[in-house]
Coordinates of C-alpha atoms in Angstrom, one line a residue:
Chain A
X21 CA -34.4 -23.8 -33.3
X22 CA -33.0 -22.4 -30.1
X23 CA -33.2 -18.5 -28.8
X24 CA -30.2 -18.7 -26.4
X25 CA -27.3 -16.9 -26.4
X26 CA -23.9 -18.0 -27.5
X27 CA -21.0 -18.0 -25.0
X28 CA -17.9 -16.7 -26.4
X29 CA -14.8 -16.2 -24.1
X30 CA -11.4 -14.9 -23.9
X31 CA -8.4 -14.3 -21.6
X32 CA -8.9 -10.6 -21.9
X33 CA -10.4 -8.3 -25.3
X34 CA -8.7 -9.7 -27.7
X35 CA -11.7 -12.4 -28.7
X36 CA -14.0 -9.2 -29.2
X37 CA -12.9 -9.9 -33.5
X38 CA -14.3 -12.9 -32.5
X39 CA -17.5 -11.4 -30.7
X40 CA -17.9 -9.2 -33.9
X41 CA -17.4 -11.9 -36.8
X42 CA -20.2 -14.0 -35.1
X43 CA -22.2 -10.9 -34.8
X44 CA -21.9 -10.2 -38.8
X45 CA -22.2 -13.7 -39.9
X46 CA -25.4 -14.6 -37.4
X47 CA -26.8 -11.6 -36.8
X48 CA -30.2 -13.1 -35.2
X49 CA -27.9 -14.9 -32.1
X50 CA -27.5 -13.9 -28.8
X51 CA -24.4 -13.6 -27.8
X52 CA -23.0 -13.5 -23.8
X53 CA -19.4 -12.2 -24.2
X54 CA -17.0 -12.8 -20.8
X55 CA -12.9 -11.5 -20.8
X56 CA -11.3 -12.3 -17.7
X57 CA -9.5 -9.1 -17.5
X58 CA -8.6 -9.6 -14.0
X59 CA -5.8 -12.6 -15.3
X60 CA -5.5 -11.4 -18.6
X61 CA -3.0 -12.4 -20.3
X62 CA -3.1 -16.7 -20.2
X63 CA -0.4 -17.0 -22.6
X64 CA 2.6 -17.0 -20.7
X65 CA 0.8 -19.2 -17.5
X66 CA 1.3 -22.7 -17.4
X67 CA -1.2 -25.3 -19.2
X68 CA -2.6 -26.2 -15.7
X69 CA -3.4 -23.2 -14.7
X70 CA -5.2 -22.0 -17.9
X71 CA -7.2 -25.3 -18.1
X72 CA -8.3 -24.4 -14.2
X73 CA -9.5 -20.5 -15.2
X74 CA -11.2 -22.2 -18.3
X75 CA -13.3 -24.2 -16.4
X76 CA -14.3 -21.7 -14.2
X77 CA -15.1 -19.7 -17.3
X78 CA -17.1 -22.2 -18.4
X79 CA -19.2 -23.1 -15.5
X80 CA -20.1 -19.4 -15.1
X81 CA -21.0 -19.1 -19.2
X82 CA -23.6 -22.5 -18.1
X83 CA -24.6 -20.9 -15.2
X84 CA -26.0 -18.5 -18.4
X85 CA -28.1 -21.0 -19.6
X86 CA -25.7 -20.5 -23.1
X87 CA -26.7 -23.1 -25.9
X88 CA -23.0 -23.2 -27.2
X89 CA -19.9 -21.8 -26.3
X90 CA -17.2 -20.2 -28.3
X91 CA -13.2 -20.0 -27.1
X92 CA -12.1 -17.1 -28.5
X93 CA -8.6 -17.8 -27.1
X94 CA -5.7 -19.5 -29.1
X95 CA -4.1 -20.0 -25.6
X96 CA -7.3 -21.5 -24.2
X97 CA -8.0 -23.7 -27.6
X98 CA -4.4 -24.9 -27.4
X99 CA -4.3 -26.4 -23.6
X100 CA -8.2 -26.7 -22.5
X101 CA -10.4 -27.2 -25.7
X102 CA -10.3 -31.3 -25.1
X103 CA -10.9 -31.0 -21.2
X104 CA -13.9 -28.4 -21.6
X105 CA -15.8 -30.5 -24.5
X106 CA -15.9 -33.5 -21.8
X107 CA -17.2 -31.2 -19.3
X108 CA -19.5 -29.6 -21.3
X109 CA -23.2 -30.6 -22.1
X110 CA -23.3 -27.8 -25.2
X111 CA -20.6 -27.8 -27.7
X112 CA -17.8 -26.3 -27.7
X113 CA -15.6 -24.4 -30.6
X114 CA -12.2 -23.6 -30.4
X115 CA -10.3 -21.3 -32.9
X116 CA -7.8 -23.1 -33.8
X117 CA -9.0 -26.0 -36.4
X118 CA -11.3 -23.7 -38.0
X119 CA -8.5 -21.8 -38.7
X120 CA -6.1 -24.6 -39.8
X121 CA -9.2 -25.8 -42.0
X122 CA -9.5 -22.7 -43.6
X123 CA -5.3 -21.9 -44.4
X124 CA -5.1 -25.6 -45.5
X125 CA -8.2 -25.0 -48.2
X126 CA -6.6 -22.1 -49.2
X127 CA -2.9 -22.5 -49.8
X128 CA -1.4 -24.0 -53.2
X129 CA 1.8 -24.7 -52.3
X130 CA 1.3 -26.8 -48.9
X131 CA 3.3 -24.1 -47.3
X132 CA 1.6 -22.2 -44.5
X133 CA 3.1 -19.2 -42.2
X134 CA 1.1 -19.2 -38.7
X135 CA 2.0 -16.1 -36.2
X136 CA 0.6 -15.8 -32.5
X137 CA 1.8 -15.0 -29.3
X138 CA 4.8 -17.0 -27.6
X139 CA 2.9 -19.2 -26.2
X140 CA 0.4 -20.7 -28.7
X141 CA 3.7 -20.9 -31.1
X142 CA 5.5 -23.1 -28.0
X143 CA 2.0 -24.8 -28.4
X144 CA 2.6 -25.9 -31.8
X145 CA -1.1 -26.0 -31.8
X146 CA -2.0 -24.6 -35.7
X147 CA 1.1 -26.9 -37.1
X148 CA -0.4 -29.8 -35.6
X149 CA -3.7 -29.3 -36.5
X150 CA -2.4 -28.2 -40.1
X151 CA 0.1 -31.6 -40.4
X152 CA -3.5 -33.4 -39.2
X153 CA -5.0 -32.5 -41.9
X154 CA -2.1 -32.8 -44.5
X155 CA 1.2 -34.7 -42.7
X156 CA 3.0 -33.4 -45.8
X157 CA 2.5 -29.6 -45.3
X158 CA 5.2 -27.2 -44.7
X159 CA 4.3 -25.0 -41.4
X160 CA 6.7 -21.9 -40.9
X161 CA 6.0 -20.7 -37.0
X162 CA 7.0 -17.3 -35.5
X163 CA 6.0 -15.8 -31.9
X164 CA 5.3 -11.9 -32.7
X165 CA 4.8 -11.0 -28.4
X166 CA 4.4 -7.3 -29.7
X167 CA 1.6 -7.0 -31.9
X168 CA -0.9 -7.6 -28.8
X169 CA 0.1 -4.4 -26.8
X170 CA 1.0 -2.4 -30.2
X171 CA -2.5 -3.3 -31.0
X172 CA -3.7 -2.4 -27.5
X173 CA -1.8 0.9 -27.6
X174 CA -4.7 1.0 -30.6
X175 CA -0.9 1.7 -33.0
X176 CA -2.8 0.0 -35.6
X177 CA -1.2 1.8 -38.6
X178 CA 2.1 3.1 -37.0
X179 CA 5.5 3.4 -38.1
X180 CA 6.8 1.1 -35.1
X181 CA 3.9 -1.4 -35.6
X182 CA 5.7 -1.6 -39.5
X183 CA 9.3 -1.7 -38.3
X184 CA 8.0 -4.8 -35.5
X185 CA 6.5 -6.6 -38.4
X186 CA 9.2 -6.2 -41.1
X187 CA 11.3 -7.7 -38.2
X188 CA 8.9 -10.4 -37.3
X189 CA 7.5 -11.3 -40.9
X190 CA 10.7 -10.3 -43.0
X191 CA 12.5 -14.6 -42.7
X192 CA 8.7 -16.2 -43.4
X193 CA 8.7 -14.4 -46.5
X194 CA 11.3 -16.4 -48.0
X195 CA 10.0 -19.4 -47.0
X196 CA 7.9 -19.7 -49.7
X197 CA 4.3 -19.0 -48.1
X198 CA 1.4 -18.7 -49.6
X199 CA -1.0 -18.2 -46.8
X200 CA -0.8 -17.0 -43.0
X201 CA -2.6 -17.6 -40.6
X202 CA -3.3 -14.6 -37.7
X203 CA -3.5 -17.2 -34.6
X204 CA -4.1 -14.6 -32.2
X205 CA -7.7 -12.7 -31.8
X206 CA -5.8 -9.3 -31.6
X207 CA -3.9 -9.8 -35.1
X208 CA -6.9 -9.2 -37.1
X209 CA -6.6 -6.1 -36.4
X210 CA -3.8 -5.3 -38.2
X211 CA -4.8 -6.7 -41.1
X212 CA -4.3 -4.0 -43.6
X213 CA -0.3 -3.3 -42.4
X214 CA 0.1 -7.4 -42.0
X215 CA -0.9 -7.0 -45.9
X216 CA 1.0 -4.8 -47.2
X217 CA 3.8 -5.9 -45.4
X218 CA 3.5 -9.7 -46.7
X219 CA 2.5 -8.6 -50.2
X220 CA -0.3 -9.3 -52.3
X221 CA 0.6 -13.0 -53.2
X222 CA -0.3 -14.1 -49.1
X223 CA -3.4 -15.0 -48.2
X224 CA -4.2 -13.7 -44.8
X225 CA -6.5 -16.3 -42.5
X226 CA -8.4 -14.4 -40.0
X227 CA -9.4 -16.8 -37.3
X228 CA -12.0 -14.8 -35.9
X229 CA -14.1 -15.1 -39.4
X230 CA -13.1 -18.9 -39.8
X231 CA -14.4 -19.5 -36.5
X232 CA -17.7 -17.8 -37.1
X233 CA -18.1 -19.7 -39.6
X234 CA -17.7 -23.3 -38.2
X235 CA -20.0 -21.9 -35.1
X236 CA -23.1 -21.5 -38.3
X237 CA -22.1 -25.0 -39.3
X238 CA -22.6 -26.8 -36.1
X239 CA -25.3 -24.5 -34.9
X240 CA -27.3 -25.6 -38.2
X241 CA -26.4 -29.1 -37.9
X242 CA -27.5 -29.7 -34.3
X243 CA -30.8 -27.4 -35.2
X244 CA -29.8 -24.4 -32.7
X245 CA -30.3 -21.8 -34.5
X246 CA -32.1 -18.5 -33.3
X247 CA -36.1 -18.3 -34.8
X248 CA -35.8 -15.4 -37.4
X249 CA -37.3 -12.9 -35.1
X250 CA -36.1 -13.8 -31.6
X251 CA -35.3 -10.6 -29.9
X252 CA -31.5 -10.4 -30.2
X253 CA -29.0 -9.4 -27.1
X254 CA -25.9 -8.4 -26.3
X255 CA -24.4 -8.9 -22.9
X256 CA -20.3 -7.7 -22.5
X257 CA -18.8 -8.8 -19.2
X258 CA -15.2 -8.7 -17.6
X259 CA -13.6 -10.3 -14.2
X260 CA -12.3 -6.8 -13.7
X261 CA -12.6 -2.9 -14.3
X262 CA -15.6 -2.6 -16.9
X263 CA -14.4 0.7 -17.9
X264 CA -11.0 -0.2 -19.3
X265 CA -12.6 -3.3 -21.1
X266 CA -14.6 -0.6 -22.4
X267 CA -12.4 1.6 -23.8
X268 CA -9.9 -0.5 -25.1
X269 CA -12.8 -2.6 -26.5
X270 CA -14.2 0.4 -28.8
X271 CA -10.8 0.1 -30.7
X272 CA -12.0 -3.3 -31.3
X273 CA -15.6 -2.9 -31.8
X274 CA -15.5 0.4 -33.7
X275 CA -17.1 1.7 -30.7
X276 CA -17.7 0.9 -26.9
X277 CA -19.6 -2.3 -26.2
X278 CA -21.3 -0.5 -22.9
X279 CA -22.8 -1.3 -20.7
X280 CA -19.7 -3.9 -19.4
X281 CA -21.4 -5.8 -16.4
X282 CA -18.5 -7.3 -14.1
X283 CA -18.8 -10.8 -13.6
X284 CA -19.9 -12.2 -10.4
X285 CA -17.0 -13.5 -8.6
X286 CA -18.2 -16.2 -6.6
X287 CA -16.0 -19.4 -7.7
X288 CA -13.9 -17.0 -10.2
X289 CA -11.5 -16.0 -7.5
X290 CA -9.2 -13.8 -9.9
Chain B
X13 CA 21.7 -7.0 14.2
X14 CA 19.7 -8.9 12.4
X15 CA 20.3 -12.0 10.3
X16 CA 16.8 -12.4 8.6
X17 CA 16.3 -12.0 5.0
X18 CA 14.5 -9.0 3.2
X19 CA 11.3 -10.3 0.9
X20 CA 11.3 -8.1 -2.0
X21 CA 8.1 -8.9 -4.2
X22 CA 6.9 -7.9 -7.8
X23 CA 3.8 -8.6 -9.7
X24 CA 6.5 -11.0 -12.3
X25 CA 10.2 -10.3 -13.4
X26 CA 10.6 -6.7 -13.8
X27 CA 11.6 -6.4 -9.8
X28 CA 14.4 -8.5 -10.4
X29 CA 15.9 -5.1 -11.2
X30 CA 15.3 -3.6 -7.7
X31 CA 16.8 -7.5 -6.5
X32 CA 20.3 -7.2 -8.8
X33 CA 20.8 -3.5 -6.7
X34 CA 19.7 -4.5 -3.8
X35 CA 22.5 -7.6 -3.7
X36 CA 25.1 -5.1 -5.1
X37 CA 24.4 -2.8 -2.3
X38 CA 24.1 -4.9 0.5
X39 CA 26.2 -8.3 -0.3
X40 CA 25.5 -10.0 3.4
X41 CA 22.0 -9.5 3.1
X42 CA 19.8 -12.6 2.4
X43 CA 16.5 -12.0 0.2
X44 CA 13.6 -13.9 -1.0
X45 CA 12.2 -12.6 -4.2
X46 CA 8.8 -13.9 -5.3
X47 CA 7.0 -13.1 -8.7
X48 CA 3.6 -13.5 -8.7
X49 CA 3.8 -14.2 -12.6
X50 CA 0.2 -16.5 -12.0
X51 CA -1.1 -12.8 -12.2
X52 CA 1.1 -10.6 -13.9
X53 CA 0.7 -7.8 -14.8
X54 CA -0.8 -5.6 -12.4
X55 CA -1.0 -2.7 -14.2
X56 CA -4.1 -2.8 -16.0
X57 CA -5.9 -4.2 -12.8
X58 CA -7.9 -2.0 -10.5
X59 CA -6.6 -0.9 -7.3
X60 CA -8.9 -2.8 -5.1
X61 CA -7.6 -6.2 -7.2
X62 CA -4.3 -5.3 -6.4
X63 CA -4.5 -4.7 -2.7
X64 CA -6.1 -8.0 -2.6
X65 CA -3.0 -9.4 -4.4
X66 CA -0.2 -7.6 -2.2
X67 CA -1.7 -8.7 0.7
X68 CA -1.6 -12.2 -0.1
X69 CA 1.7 -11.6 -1.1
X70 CA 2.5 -10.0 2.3
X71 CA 1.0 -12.9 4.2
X72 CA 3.3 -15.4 2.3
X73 CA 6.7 -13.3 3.0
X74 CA 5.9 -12.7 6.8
X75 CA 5.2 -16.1 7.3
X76 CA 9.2 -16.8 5.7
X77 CA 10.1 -14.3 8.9
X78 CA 11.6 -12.1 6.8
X79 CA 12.8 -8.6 8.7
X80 CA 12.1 -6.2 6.0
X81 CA 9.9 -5.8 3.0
X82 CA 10.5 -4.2 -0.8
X83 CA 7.8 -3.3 -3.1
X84 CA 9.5 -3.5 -6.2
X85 CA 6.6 -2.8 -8.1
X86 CA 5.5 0.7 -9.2
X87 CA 2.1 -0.5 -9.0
X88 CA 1.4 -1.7 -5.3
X89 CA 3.7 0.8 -4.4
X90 CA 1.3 3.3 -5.6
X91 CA -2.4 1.4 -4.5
X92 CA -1.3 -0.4 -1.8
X93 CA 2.0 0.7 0.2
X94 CA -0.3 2.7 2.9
X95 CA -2.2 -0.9 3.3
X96 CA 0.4 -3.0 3.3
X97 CA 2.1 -0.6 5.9
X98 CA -0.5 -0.9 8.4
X99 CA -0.9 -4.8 8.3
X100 CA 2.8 -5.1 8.6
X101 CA 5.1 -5.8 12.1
X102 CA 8.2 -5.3 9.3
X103 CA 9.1 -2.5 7.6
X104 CA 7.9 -1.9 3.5
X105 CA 9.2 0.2 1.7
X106 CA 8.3 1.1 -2.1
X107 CA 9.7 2.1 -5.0
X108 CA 8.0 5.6 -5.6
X109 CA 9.2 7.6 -2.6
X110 CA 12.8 6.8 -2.8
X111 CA 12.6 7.8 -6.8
X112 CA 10.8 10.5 -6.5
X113 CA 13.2 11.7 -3.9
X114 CA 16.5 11.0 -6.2
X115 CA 14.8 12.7 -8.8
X116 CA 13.7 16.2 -6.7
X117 CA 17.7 16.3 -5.0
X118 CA 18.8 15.6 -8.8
X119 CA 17.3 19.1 -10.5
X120 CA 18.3 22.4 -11.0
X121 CA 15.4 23.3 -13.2
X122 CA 12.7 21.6 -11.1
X123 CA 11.5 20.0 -14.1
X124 CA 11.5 16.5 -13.8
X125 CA 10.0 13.8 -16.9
X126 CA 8.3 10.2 -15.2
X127 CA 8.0 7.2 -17.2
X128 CA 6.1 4.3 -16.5
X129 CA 3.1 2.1 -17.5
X130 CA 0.0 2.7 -18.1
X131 CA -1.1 2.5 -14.7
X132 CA 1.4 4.1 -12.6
X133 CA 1.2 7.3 -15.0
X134 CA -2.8 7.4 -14.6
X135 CA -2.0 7.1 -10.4
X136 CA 0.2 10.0 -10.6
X137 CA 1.5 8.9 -8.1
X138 CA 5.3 10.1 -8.7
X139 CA 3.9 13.6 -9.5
X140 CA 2.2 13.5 -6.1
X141 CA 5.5 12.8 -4.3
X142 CA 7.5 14.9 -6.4
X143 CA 5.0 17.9 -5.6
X144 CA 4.7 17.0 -1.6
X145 CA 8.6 17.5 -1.9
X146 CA 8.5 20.5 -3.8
X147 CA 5.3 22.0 -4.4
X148 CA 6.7 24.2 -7.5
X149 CA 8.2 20.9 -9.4
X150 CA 6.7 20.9 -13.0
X151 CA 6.3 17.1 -13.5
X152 CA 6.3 15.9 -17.5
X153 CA 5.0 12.5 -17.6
X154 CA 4.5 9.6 -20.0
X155 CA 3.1 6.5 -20.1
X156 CA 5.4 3.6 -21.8
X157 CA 3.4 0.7 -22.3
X158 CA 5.1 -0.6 -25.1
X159 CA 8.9 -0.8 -22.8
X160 CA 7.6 -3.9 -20.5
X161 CA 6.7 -6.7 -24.0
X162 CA 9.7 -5.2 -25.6
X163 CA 12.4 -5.6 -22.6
X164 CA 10.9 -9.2 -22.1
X165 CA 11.3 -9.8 -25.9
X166 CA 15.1 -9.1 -24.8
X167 CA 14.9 -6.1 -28.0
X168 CA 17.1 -3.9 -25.4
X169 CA 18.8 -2.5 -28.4
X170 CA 16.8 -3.1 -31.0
X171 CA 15.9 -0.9 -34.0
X172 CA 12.3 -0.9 -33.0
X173 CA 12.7 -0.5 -29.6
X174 CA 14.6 3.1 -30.7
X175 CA 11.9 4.1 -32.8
X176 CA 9.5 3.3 -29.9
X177 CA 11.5 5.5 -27.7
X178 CA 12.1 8.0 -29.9
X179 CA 8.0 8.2 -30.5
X180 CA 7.7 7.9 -26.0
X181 CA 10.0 10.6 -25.5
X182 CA 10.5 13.2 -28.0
X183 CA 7.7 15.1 -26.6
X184 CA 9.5 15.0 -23.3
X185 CA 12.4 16.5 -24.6
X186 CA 10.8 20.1 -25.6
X187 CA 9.8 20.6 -21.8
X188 CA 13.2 21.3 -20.7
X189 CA 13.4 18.2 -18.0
X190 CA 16.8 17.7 -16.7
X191 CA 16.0 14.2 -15.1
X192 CA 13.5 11.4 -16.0
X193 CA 12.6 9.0 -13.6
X194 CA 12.5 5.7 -14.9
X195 CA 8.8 4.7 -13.4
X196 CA 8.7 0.9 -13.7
X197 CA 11.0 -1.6 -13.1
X198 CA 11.6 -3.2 -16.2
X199 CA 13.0 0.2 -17.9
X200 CA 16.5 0.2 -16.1
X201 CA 17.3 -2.5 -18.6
X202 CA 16.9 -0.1 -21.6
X203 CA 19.4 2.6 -19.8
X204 CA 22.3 2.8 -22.0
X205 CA 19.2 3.4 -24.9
X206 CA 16.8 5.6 -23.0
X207 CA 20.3 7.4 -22.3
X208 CA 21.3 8.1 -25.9
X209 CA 17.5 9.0 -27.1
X210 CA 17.4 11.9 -24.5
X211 CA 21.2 13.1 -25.1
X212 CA 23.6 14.0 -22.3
X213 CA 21.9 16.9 -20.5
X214 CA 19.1 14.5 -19.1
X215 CA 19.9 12.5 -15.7
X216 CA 18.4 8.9 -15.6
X217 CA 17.1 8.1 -12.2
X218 CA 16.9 4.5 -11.4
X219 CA 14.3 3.8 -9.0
X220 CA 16.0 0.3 -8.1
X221 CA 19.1 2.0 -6.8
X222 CA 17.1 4.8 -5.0
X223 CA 15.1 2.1 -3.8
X224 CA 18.0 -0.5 -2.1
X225 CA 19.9 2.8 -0.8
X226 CA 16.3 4.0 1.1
X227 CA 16.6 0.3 2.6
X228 CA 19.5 0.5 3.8
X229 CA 18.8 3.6 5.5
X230 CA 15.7 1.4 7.3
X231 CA 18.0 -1.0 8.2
X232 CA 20.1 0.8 9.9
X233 CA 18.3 3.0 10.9
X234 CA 16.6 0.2 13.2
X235 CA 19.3 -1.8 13.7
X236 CA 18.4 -3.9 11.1
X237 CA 21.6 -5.0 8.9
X238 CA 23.0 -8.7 8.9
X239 CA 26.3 -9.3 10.6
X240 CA 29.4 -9.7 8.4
X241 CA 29.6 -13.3 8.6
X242 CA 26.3 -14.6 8.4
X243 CA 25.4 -16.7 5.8
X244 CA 23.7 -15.3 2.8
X245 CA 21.1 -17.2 1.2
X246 CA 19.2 -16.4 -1.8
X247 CA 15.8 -17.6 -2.8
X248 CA 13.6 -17.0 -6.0
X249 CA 10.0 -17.9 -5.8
X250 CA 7.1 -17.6 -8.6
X251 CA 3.5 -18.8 -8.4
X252 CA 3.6 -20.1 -11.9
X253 CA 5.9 -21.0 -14.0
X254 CA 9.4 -21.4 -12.6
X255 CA 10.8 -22.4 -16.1
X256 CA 9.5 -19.1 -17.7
X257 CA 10.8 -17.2 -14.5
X258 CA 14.3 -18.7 -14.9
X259 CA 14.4 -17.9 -18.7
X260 CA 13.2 -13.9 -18.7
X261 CA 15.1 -13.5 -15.8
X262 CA 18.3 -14.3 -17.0
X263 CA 17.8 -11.4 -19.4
X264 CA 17.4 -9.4 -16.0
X265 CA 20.5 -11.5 -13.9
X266 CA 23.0 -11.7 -16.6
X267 CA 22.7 -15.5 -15.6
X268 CA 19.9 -17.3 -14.7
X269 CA 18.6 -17.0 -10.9
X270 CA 17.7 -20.7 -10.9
X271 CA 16.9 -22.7 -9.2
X272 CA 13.1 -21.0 -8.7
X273 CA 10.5 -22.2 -6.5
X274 CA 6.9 -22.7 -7.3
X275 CA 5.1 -20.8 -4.2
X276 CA 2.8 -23.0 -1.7
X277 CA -0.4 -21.2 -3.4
X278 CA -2.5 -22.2 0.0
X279 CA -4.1 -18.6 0.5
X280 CA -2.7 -17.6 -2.8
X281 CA -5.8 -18.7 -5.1
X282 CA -4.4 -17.3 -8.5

């Protein structure tokens, strides 16, 4: 048993469907959420540079006395997951095996469509972890850039948001897929357009629930889980402007996350 | 007389606009453009972030003796021009004024629409100019945020681009504007479609021409302007990512402006 909070970070807001599937899952768990709005986005900087913000990241979250720490990031997983666990003394989860794991249970036809942004695709991080698992299943890739600021425009349901995903998602469906994956924290968010738009014979994977769930695992296997009545908290925090983390988080939270502390800058010079 | 080169400077690619009219206006001059794409964007940072930024930025270019200075971002331009003016032995100009200016001599019906991102539209800072020009100018304005991923995605006539026009702008069109600034330097790339969605009657002003015709005014107004014959040099510098650089900005250079520099990052902690 351990009261501390859980670390869970991101390039920006988008790990906040992260933040909120640990919250339904483990509801009795802490949890310290940091975006580094003030270099938001990582995805198009180079693998050096993200691996350099994520360690600041990640001495500031143990700094927090956190007793584990989720990357909510697909960009962060991709280029710094292996370089944090060896610099870390609590574990570390990414979000990108749990949600390989999770699209490889599920599909039947070892065919699997992953979308994310351009630079977790250029990554090929989900088809290697997927081919890892199974070296004999099919992995159909595509970049979708838009769908993070169509989701951040909060055009969740709009006629655009359809006509970019009917452009994006119209060659994967006949590929044969039977499950896709939604590598990037924001896409869960679109969920119920991504749906329709796919049909009801693909699976959707939202890693954000898949990571959730390999957090419970490992915090019940290394006996860190919260005592039953430890008094829960909540701590929101961003490398810059609080109050535009706050309102575009509400779109992700169903409602603002206030109070947003800003992080104290020290070694984080954003 | 003055052989030096002009340092132009953006927060990533989209300045490259203000850099392909600034070589068509004044062939002999030399310029260094540099990106600071370890950062991009700007926009959604807050203004004292920014001035932080720009004067980095500044630091860098006046140590590459450059003579003259463009701000070829709408978002420096409007948190940090006054700044950037008083720390400077060169001239700066911005991007803002000269618009605005184009747009108020443009008119008849002194109603003028602004585009731009998010955070130029919330600085109002083209309204402001427009009305210190013209204090009776009704200004219709309209934050675009959805222009910058999709010129980048290279969709500059793309289906879903229109429809994400057509949703930007219709509004615009019932207030009887007779020009519309384009606000952000990535949106001269969607001209001929911008053109189309608000019909005939509606003058585009391009803040990148406005912009390299106010610096030639400077320069020769102070005796500035390279000699005939000198030698023109061109240089493109980023502070992450040259290979990314080169790649989206040959969507802006109708050739890539290779090769690009990596900037010495010494002060510049990104």
């Amino acid at each position: 048993m351990n009261s501390g909070a859980i670390g869970i970070f991101d390039s920006g807001i988008g790990g906040l469907t992260v933040a909120a599937a640990v919250r339904q899952l483990l509801p009795n768990e802490s949890t310290i959420y940091i975006g580094d709005t003030a270099r938001v986005p990582y995805g198009p900087k180079s693998p050096e540079t993200v691996r350099r913000y994520a360690r600041e990241i990640l001495d500031w979250l143990l700094h927090q006395d956190v007793k584990a720490i989720v990357v909510a990031c697909n960009t962060v997983s991709a280029h710094a997951l292996d370089d944090l666990r060896t610099r870390s003394p609590v574990p570390v989860i990414g979000v990108i095996k749990p949600g390989a794991r999770a699209a490889a249970h599920a599909t039947t036809t070892n065919t699997v469509g992953v979308i994310g942004t351009a630079g977790t695709i250029a990554s090929g991080a989900y088809r290697i972890a997927l081919q890892r698992i199974n070296p004999a299943m099919r992995v159909v890739e595509q970049a979708c850039p838009l769908f993070v600021p169509l989701v951040e425009e909060g055009w969740l349901d709009h006629e655009a948001t359809r006509f970019v995903a009917e452009e994006y998602l119209r060659p994967m469906r006949n590929h044969g897929i039977d499950v896709l994956v939604l590598g990037c924290t924001h896409y869960p968010m679109l969920k119920p357009l991504l749906r329709e738009v796919m049909g009801p014979e693909v699976q959707l994977i939202d890693s954000a629930e898949a990571t959730a769930g390999e957090l419970a695992r490992v915090l019940n296997e290394l006996g860190l889980v919260a005592p039953a009545r430890s008094a829960v908290t909540q701590r929101w925090v961003a490398t810059d402007d609080p109050a535009r983390f706050a309102k575009v988080g509400a779109v992700f939270m169903s409602g603002s996350p206030a109070p947003v502390e800003l992080a104290e800058l020290g070694k984080l010079d954003a």
